[in-house]
C-alpha cells in the first residue's frame, strides 16, 4: 500500500478515530490535511506529528456542517497541494436522548454535523476528483445506523443516511474512477464511548462476538485499504469494523 502521491483530507481529526486515520494515511505516504472545529492546538499537534514522520500536513479549522467553512477547507487544500485525492468524512457528534424527550436542536445538530457535512464535503471534493478522474471518498457511518440503538434516533438516522448517500454517489461517479465507500464501526474506545456508564459498557461488550471495544487504529487500517489502489474494484460498500456485532 503506497499513498505517497496522494493528498487526503480527514475531517474531525484532532482526536479519536479521525486522528488515527490521519496518522495511518501519513504512515503509508499521504499528504494529510487535518481538521476540527474547536481550538487550534490539538489539531495543529496532529499536523506536527505527521510532519515529524516526514510527510506534509496542514491543519485547517472548519465546521464541516457550514457550507462556507467546507469551501474554505477544500480550497485551502487545493491552493496548498493542488488537488484532493482522498476525502475521509469522519467528524461526528452525539446528542443522545429518548425520542419523546429529544429536542429539535438535538435532532438538527446531529443531522447537520453527521450527515449534512458528508454531503457538503463530498460535493466540494468531487469537483476536483472528477477532473482528475481519480478519487476516494470514505465516510465513517456506524453499526448503529444498521441495527439501531435506543436513545440515538438522531445519530442512527444520520448514520443510516450516510449509507444511502454512499451507495448513490458510488453509482453517480463510478465512471470517473472515483470509489465511494462507508465504514460502520461498532464500539471503539474514544472520548465518544468513554462517556458511557461502566455498567452499560459491560452490557455492550456482551453483544460483541469478539468481546471487546475496538481501537481507533482498527478503523484506520480499513480506511487506508479502501483509499489504496489495491481497493480500486470496491465501491458502494459498507465495511463493518465491529468485532462481529452486526451479525449477532
Ligand atoms: P470523538 O473522539 O468525539 O472526535 C470527534 C472529532 O470530530 C473531533 O476531532 C471533533 O473536533 C470533530 N468535530 C466535531 N464536530 C465537528 C464539526 N462540526 N466540524 C469539524 N470537526 C468536528 O469521536 P470518535 O469516537 O473518534 O468518532 C469519529 C467518527 O466515528 C464519528 O463520525 C463517529 O460518529 C464515528 N463512530 C464512532 C464510534 C465509536 O465507538 N467511537 C462508533 C461508530 C462510529 P473537536 O475536538 O474540536 O470537538
mmCIF file of C-alpha atoms and ligand atoms in Angstrom:
data_model
loop_
_atom_site.group_PDB
_atom_site.id
_atom_site.type_symbol
_atom_site.label_atom_id
_atom_site.label_comp_id
_atom_site.label_asym_id
_atom_site.label_seq_id
_atom_site.Cartn_x
_atom_site.Cartn_y
_atom_site.Cartn_z
ATOM 1 C CA UNK A 1 0.000 0.000 0.000
ATOM 2 C CA UNK A 2 1.548 3.302 -1.079
ATOM 3 C CA UNK A 3 -0.253 6.661 -0.987
ATOM 4 C CA UNK A 4 2.834 8.814 -1.421
ATOM 5 C CA UNK A 5 1.436 10.757 -4.389
ATOM 6 C CA UNK A 6 -1.949 11.333 -2.742
ATOM 7 C CA UNK A 7 -3.474 14.264 -0.869
ATOM 8 C CA UNK A 8 -6.058 13.418 1.789
ATOM 9 C CA UNK A 9 -8.486 15.449 3.886
ATOM 10 C CA UNK A 10 -9.628 13.839 7.146
ATOM 11 C CA UNK A 11 -12.439 15.724 8.902
ATOM 12 C CA UNK A 12 -12.612 15.754 12.714
ATOM 13 C CA UNK A 13 -9.049 14.528 13.074
ATOM 14 C CA UNK A 14 -7.808 16.189 16.284
ATOM 15 C CA UNK A 15 -8.519 13.058 18.324
ATOM 16 C CA UNK A 16 -10.112 9.604 18.352
ATOM 17 C CA UNK A 17 -10.769 7.752 15.119
ATOM 18 C CA UNK A 18 -10.031 10.759 12.868
ATOM 19 C CA UNK A 19 -6.581 11.247 14.390
ATOM 20 C CA UNK A 20 -5.760 7.543 13.933
ATOM 21 C CA UNK A 21 -6.896 7.722 10.296
ATOM 22 C CA UNK A 22 -4.775 10.817 9.620
ATOM 23 C CA UNK A 23 -1.679 9.165 11.130
ATOM 24 C CA UNK A 24 -2.237 5.904 9.249
ATOM 25 C CA UNK A 25 -2.662 7.655 5.878
ATOM 26 C CA UNK A 26 0.550 9.587 6.574
ATOM 27 C CA UNK A 27 2.309 6.343 7.551
ATOM 28 C CA UNK A 28 1.578 4.954 4.067
ATOM 29 C CA UNK A 29 2.839 8.149 2.458
ATOM 30 C CA UNK A 30 -0.084 10.542 2.009
ATOM 31 C CA UNK A 31 -0.045 14.291 2.479
ATOM 32 C CA UNK A 32 -2.783 14.862 5.055
ATOM 33 C CA UNK A 33 -4.945 17.896 5.770
ATOM 34 C CA UNK A 34 -6.287 17.566 9.302
ATOM 35 C CA UNK A 35 -9.334 19.395 10.633
ATOM 36 C CA UNK A 36 -11.544 20.029 13.619
ATOM 37 C CA UNK A 37 -13.925 22.683 14.836
ATOM 38 C CA UNK A 38 -12.508 23.578 18.262
ATOM 39 C CA UNK A 39 -9.230 25.078 19.371
ATOM 40 C CA UNK A 40 -6.242 25.196 17.023
ATOM 41 C CA UNK A 41 -3.777 23.436 19.327
ATOM 42 C CA UNK A 42 -4.990 19.779 19.281
ATOM 43 C CA UNK A 43 -5.324 19.591 15.511
ATOM 44 C CA UNK A 44 -2.087 21.506 14.980
ATOM 45 C CA UNK A 45 -0.315 18.932 17.159
ATOM 46 C CA UNK A 46 -1.616 16.104 14.903
ATOM 47 C CA UNK A 47 -0.233 18.017 11.901
ATOM 48 C CA UNK A 48 3.092 18.316 13.782
ATOM 49 C CA UNK A 49 3.130 14.541 14.432
ATOM 50 C CA UNK A 50 2.652 13.948 10.703
ATOM 51 C CA UNK A 51 5.423 16.369 9.748
ATOM 52 C CA UNK A 52 7.678 14.535 12.202
ATOM 53 C CA UNK A 53 7.052 11.439 10.029
ATOM 54 C CA UNK A 54 8.493 13.398 7.075
ATOM 55 C CA UNK A 55 5.104 13.834 5.432
ATOM 56 C CA UNK A 56 3.349 17.060 4.541
ATOM 57 C CA UNK A 57 0.448 18.182 6.692
ATOM 58 C CA UNK A 58 -1.709 21.226 7.255
ATOM 59 C CA UNK A 59 -4.284 21.909 9.989
ATOM 60 C CA UNK A 60 -7.468 23.731 8.938
ATOM 61 C CA UNK A 61 -10.085 24.735 11.500
ATOM 62 C CA UNK A 62 -13.541 24.432 9.941
ATOM 63 C CA UNK A 63 -17.059 23.476 10.947
ATOM 64 C CA UNK A 64 -17.921 20.765 8.435
ATOM 65 C CA UNK A 65 -21.648 21.478 8.792
ATOM 66 C CA UNK A 66 -21.088 25.018 7.441
ATOM 67 C CA UNK A 67 -21.052 25.412 3.634
ATOM 68 C CA UNK A 68 -18.629 28.363 3.739
ATOM 69 C CA UNK A 69 -16.238 26.548 6.099
ATOM 70 C CA UNK A 70 -16.271 23.450 3.869
ATOM 71 C CA UNK A 71 -15.447 25.616 0.847
ATOM 72 C CA UNK A 72 -12.533 27.078 2.856
ATOM 73 C CA UNK A 73 -11.314 23.582 3.853
ATOM 74 C CA UNK A 74 -11.266 22.258 0.286
ATOM 75 C CA UNK A 75 -9.977 25.481 -1.318
ATOM 76 C CA UNK A 76 -7.148 25.778 1.213
ATOM 77 C CA UNK A 77 -6.146 22.189 0.438
ATOM 78 C CA UNK A 78 -6.181 22.800 -3.317
ATOM 79 C CA UNK A 79 -4.289 26.073 -3.106
ATOM 80 C CA UNK A 80 -1.591 24.437 -0.917
ATOM 81 C CA UNK A 81 -1.302 20.998 -2.532
ATOM 82 C CA UNK A 82 -3.038 21.376 -5.915
ATOM 83 C CA UNK A 83 -5.648 18.617 -5.501
ATOM 84 C CA UNK A 84 -7.712 16.365 -3.237
ATOM 85 C CA UNK A 85 -7.427 12.619 -3.884
ATOM 86 C CA UNK A 86 -8.897 11.159 -0.704
ATOM 87 C CA UNK A 87 -11.707 12.533 1.458
ATOM 88 C CA UNK A 88 -12.454 10.866 4.769
ATOM 89 C CA UNK A 89 -15.756 12.102 6.230
ATOM 90 C CA UNK A 90 -15.094 11.319 9.875
ATOM 91 C CA UNK A 91 -16.309 14.267 12.003
ATOM 92 C CA UNK A 92 -19.301 13.333 14.103
ATOM 93 C CA UNK A 93 -21.133 14.093 17.342
ATOM 94 C CA UNK A 94 -23.796 12.501 19.522
ATOM 95 C CA UNK A 95 -26.663 14.180 21.407
ATOM 96 C CA UNK A 96 -28.374 11.159 22.945
ATOM 97 C CA UNK A 97 -31.962 11.322 24.160
ATOM 98 C CA UNK A 98 -35.038 9.100 24.038
ATOM 99 C CA UNK A 99 -37.303 10.207 21.196
ATOM 100 C CA UNK A 100 -40.097 11.579 23.429
ATOM 101 C CA UNK A 101 -37.603 13.953 25.048
ATOM 102 C CA UNK A 102 -35.427 14.748 22.039
ATOM 103 C CA UNK A 103 -35.389 18.472 21.204
ATOM 104 C CA UNK A 104 -35.439 19.920 17.701
ATOM 105 C CA UNK A 105 -31.963 21.261 18.432
ATOM 106 C CA UNK A 106 -30.575 17.815 19.389
ATOM 107 C CA UNK A 107 -32.016 16.402 16.168
ATOM 108 C CA UNK A 108 -30.751 19.231 13.943
ATOM 109 C CA UNK A 109 -27.235 19.389 15.423
ATOM 110 C CA UNK A 110 -26.586 15.695 14.872
ATOM 111 C CA UNK A 111 -28.103 15.623 11.383
ATOM 112 C CA UNK A 112 -26.075 18.696 10.393
ATOM 113 C CA UNK A 113 -22.690 17.558 11.741
ATOM 114 C CA UNK A 114 -23.041 13.835 10.975
ATOM 115 C CA UNK A 115 -24.927 13.842 7.650
ATOM 116 C CA UNK A 116 -25.152 17.273 6.010
ATOM 117 C CA UNK A 117 -21.368 17.583 6.399
ATOM 118 C CA UNK A 118 -20.895 14.418 4.356
ATOM 119 C CA UNK A 119 -22.946 15.930 1.537
ATOM 120 C CA UNK A 120 -21.101 19.275 1.709
ATOM 121 C CA UNK A 121 -17.564 17.831 1.865
ATOM 122 C CA UNK A 122 -18.229 15.169 -0.773
ATOM 123 C CA UNK A 123 -19.741 17.666 -3.219
ATOM 124 C CA UNK A 124 -16.827 20.070 -2.762
ATOM 125 C CA UNK A 125 -14.124 17.375 -3.094
ATOM 126 C CA UNK A 126 -15.778 15.727 -6.093
ATOM 127 C CA UNK A 127 -15.366 18.881 -8.184
ATOM 128 C CA UNK A 128 -11.612 18.300 -8.279
ATOM 129 C CA UNK A 129 -11.730 14.475 -8.226
ATOM 130 C CA UNK A 130 -13.976 14.358 -11.298
ATOM 131 C CA UNK A 131 -11.478 16.499 -13.262
ATOM 132 C CA UNK A 132 -8.524 14.291 -12.312
ATOM 133 C CA UNK A 133 -10.543 11.083 -12.856
ATOM 134 C CA UNK A 134 -9.358 9.520 -9.611
ATOM 135 C CA UNK A 135 -10.716 9.758 -6.104
ATOM 136 C CA UNK A 136 -11.609 8.004 -2.896
ATOM 137 C CA UNK A 137 -14.485 9.051 -0.641
ATOM 138 C CA UNK A 138 -14.694 7.144 2.630
ATOM 139 C CA UNK A 139 -17.344 8.062 5.203
ATOM 140 C CA UNK A 140 -17.487 6.869 8.786
ATOM 141 C CA UNK A 141 -21.028 5.636 9.432
ATOM 142 C CA UNK A 142 -21.831 3.378 12.424
ATOM 143 C CA UNK A 143 -23.226 -0.019 13.197
ATOM 144 C CA UNK A 144 -25.970 1.991 14.957
ATOM 145 C CA UNK A 145 -27.166 3.130 11.506
ATOM 146 C CA UNK A 146 -27.675 -0.535 10.614
ATOM 147 C CA UNK A 147 -29.072 -2.129 13.785
ATOM 148 C CA UNK A 148 -30.463 0.936 15.673
ATOM 149 C CA UNK A 149 -29.814 1.936 19.301
ATOM 150 C CA UNK A 150 -32.297 3.289 21.890
ATOM 151 C CA UNK A 151 -31.583 6.949 22.683
ATOM 152 C CA UNK A 152 -29.873 7.593 19.343
ATOM 153 C CA UNK A 153 -32.705 8.224 16.847
ATOM 154 C CA UNK A 154 -30.871 11.320 15.560
ATOM 155 C CA UNK A 155 -27.489 9.584 15.302
ATOM 156 C CA UNK A 156 -28.876 6.339 13.822
ATOM 157 C CA UNK A 157 -30.798 8.339 11.200
ATOM 158 C CA UNK A 158 -27.698 10.331 10.230
ATOM 159 C CA UNK A 159 -25.536 7.209 10.007
ATOM 160 C CA UNK A 160 -28.173 5.274 8.007
ATOM 161 C CA UNK A 161 -28.347 8.348 5.755
ATOM 162 C CA UNK A 162 -24.596 8.100 5.120
ATOM 163 C CA UNK A 163 -25.092 4.537 3.902
ATOM 164 C CA UNK A 164 -27.804 5.523 1.367
ATOM 165 C CA UNK A 165 -25.716 8.509 0.296
ATOM 166 C CA UNK A 166 -22.632 6.311 -0.202
ATOM 167 C CA UNK A 167 -24.451 3.788 -2.388
ATOM 168 C CA UNK A 168 -25.965 6.571 -4.510
ATOM 169 C CA UNK A 169 -22.812 8.628 -5.040
ATOM 170 C CA UNK A 170 -20.830 5.459 -5.799
ATOM 171 C CA UNK A 171 -23.153 4.936 -8.779
ATOM 172 C CA UNK A 172 -23.048 8.605 -9.829
ATOM 173 C CA UNK A 173 -19.256 8.868 -10.033
ATOM 174 C CA UNK A 174 -18.083 5.316 -10.818
ATOM 175 C CA UNK A 175 -17.397 6.166 -14.463
ATOM 176 C CA UNK A 176 -14.896 8.849 -13.314
ATOM 177 C CA UNK A 177 -12.567 6.457 -11.495
ATOM 178 C CA UNK A 178 -13.845 7.500 -8.073
ATOM 179 C CA UNK A 179 -14.846 4.975 -5.426
ATOM 180 C CA UNK A 180 -17.224 5.798 -2.584
ATOM 181 C CA UNK A 181 -17.466 3.572 0.464
ATOM 182 C CA UNK A 182 -18.530 3.694 4.101
ATOM 183 C CA UNK A 183 -17.156 2.077 7.215
ATOM 184 C CA UNK A 184 -19.530 1.109 10.009
ATOM 185 C CA UNK A 185 -17.551 0.887 13.245
ATOM 186 C CA UNK A 186 -19.052 -0.847 16.248
ATOM 187 C CA UNK A 187 -17.963 0.393 19.673
ATOM 188 C CA UNK A 188 -14.495 1.956 19.501
ATOM 189 C CA UNK A 189 -12.542 3.187 22.512
ATOM 190 C CA UNK A 190 -12.593 7.006 22.123
ATOM 191 C CA UNK A 191 -13.903 10.060 24.037
ATOM 192 C CA UNK A 192 -17.307 9.364 22.460
ATOM 193 C CA UNK A 193 -17.630 5.951 24.151
ATOM 194 C CA UNK A 194 -15.624 6.833 27.309
ATOM 195 C CA UNK A 195 -18.657 8.903 28.323
ATOM 196 C CA UNK A 196 -20.802 5.726 28.631
ATOM 197 C CA UNK A 197 -21.507 4.323 32.109
ATOM 198 C CA UNK A 198 -19.245 1.345 33.037
ATOM 199 C CA UNK A 199 -22.240 -0.915 33.689
ATOM 200 C CA UNK A 200 -23.647 -0.096 30.211
ATOM 201 C CA UNK A 201 -20.227 -0.771 28.615
ATOM 202 C CA UNK A 202 -20.167 -4.242 30.191
ATOM 203 C CA UNK A 203 -23.660 -4.898 28.726
ATOM 204 C CA UNK A 204 -22.492 -3.719 25.299
ATOM 205 C CA UNK A 205 -19.429 -5.972 25.365
ATOM 206 C CA UNK A 206 -21.765 -8.976 25.705
ATOM 207 C CA UNK A 207 -23.239 -8.035 22.302
ATOM 208 C CA UNK A 208 -19.811 -8.071 20.620
ATOM 209 C CA UNK A 209 -18.743 -11.560 19.490
ATOM 210 C CA UNK A 210 -15.041 -10.626 19.847
ATOM 211 C CA UNK A 211 -15.844 -9.409 23.383
ATOM 212 C CA UNK A 212 -14.047 -6.042 23.463
ATOM 213 C CA UNK A 213 -14.254 -2.482 22.103
ATOM 214 C CA UNK A 214 -12.158 -1.805 19.019
ATOM 215 C CA UNK A 215 -9.332 0.736 18.860
ATOM 216 C CA UNK A 216 -9.228 3.776 16.538
ATOM 217 C CA UNK A 217 -6.381 2.022 14.716
ATOM 218 C CA UNK A 218 -8.736 -0.847 13.741
ATOM 219 C CA UNK A 219 -10.865 1.655 11.811
ATOM 220 C CA UNK A 220 -7.820 3.456 10.387
ATOM 221 C CA UNK A 221 -6.441 0.250 8.850
ATOM 222 C CA UNK A 222 -9.712 -0.312 6.969
ATOM 223 C CA UNK A 223 -9.740 3.304 5.734
ATOM 224 C CA UNK A 224 -6.171 3.036 4.420
ATOM 225 C CA UNK A 225 -7.077 -0.094 2.498
ATOM 226 C CA UNK A 226 -10.178 1.471 0.926
ATOM 227 C CA UNK A 227 -8.087 4.538 -0.002
ATOM 228 C CA UNK A 228 -5.458 2.442 -1.751
ATOM 229 C CA UNK A 229 -5.051 1.392 -5.376
ATOM 230 C CA UNK A 230 -5.479 -2.196 -4.193
ATOM 231 C CA UNK A 231 -9.155 -1.432 -3.390
ATOM 232 C CA UNK A 232 -9.922 0.013 -6.838
ATOM 233 C CA UNK A 233 -12.721 -2.509 -7.562
ATOM 234 C CA UNK A 234 -14.610 -1.893 -4.299
ATOM 235 C CA UNK A 235 -17.305 0.802 -4.387
ATOM 236 C CA UNK A 236 -20.719 1.448 -2.863
ATOM 237 C CA UNK A 237 -19.909 -0.838 0.066
ATOM 238 C CA UNK A 238 -20.317 -0.630 3.819
ATOM 239 C CA UNK A 239 -17.499 -2.346 5.683
ATOM 240 C CA UNK A 240 -18.347 -3.240 9.283
ATOM 241 C CA UNK A 241 -15.435 -2.880 11.713
ATOM 242 C CA UNK A 242 -17.376 -4.003 14.745
ATOM 243 C CA UNK A 243 -15.993 -7.187 16.289
ATOM 244 C CA UNK A 244 -18.846 -9.107 14.678
ATOM 245 C CA UNK A 245 -21.568 -7.036 16.359
ATOM 246 C CA UNK A 246 -23.896 -6.501 13.396
ATOM 247 C CA UNK A 247 -24.044 -10.245 12.789
ATOM 248 C CA UNK A 248 -25.220 -11.104 16.294
HETATM 249 P P1 LIG B 1 -14.587 11.964 19.011
HETATM 250 O O1 LIG B 1 -13.468 11.347 19.775
HETATM 251 O O2 LIG B 1 -15.730 12.602 19.741
HETATM 252 O O3 LIG B 1 -13.944 13.011 17.965
HETATM 253 C C1 LIG B 1 -14.775 13.724 17.104
HETATM 254 C C2 LIG B 1 -13.949 14.626 16.209
HETATM 255 O O4 LIG B 1 -14.851 15.339 15.338
HETATM 256 C C3 LIG B 1 -13.170 15.693 16.987
HETATM 257 O O5 LIG B 1 -11.949 15.947 16.317
HETATM 258 C C4 LIG B 1 -14.083 16.905 16.863
HETATM 259 O O6 LIG B 1 -13.419 18.146 16.973
HETATM 260 C C5 LIG B 1 -14.585 16.732 15.452
HETATM 261 N N1 LIG B 1 -15.786 17.505 15.180
HETATM 262 C C6 LIG B 1 -16.958 17.523 15.874
HETATM 263 N N2 LIG B 1 -17.820 18.372 15.289
HETATM 264 C C7 LIG B 1 -17.177 18.897 14.214
HETATM 265 C C8 LIG B 1 -17.540 19.845 13.218
HETATM 266 N N3 LIG B 1 -18.747 20.421 13.201
HETATM 267 N N4 LIG B 1 -16.625 20.173 12.270
HETATM 268 C C9 LIG B 1 -15.383 19.608 12.281
HETATM 269 N N5 LIG B 1 -14.990 18.701 13.191
HETATM 270 C C10 LIG B 1 -15.883 18.354 14.146
HETATM 271 O O7 LIG B 1 -15.294 10.907 18.045
HETATM 272 P P2 LIG B 1 -14.807 9.453 17.550
HETATM 273 O O8 LIG B 1 -15.300 8.455 18.521
HETATM 274 O O9 LIG B 1 -13.399 9.485 17.152
HETATM 275 O O10 LIG B 1 -15.737 9.309 16.247
HETATM 276 C C11 LIG B 1 -15.291 9.646 14.938
HETATM 277 C C12 LIG B 1 -16.360 9.220 13.944
HETATM 278 O O11 LIG B 1 -16.602 7.814 14.095
HETATM 279 C C13 LIG B 1 -17.711 9.903 14.171
HETATM 280 O O12 LIG B 1 -18.339 10.120 12.929
HETATM 281 C C14 LIG B 1 -18.487 8.877 14.959
HETATM 282 O O13 LIG B 1 -19.879 9.011 14.811
HETATM 283 C C15 LIG B 1 -17.974 7.590 14.314
HETATM 284 N N6 LIG B 1 -18.150 6.401 15.142
HETATM 285 C C16 LIG B 1 -17.573 6.312 16.381
HETATM 286 C C17 LIG B 1 -17.760 5.157 17.121
HETATM 287 C C18 LIG B 1 -17.149 4.975 18.487
HETATM 288 O O14 LIG B 1 -17.459 3.957 19.136
HETATM 289 N N7 LIG B 1 -16.307 5.847 18.958
HETATM 290 C C19 LIG B 1 -18.549 4.121 16.617
HETATM 291 C C20 LIG B 1 -19.108 4.252 15.348
HETATM 292 C C21 LIG B 1 -18.909 5.397 14.623
HETATM 293 P P3 LIG B 1 -13.265 18.871 18.429
HETATM 294 O O15 LIG B 1 -12.160 18.121 19.131
HETATM 295 O O16 LIG B 1 -12.902 20.260 18.040
HETATM 296 O O17 LIG B 1 -14.593 18.750 19.112
#
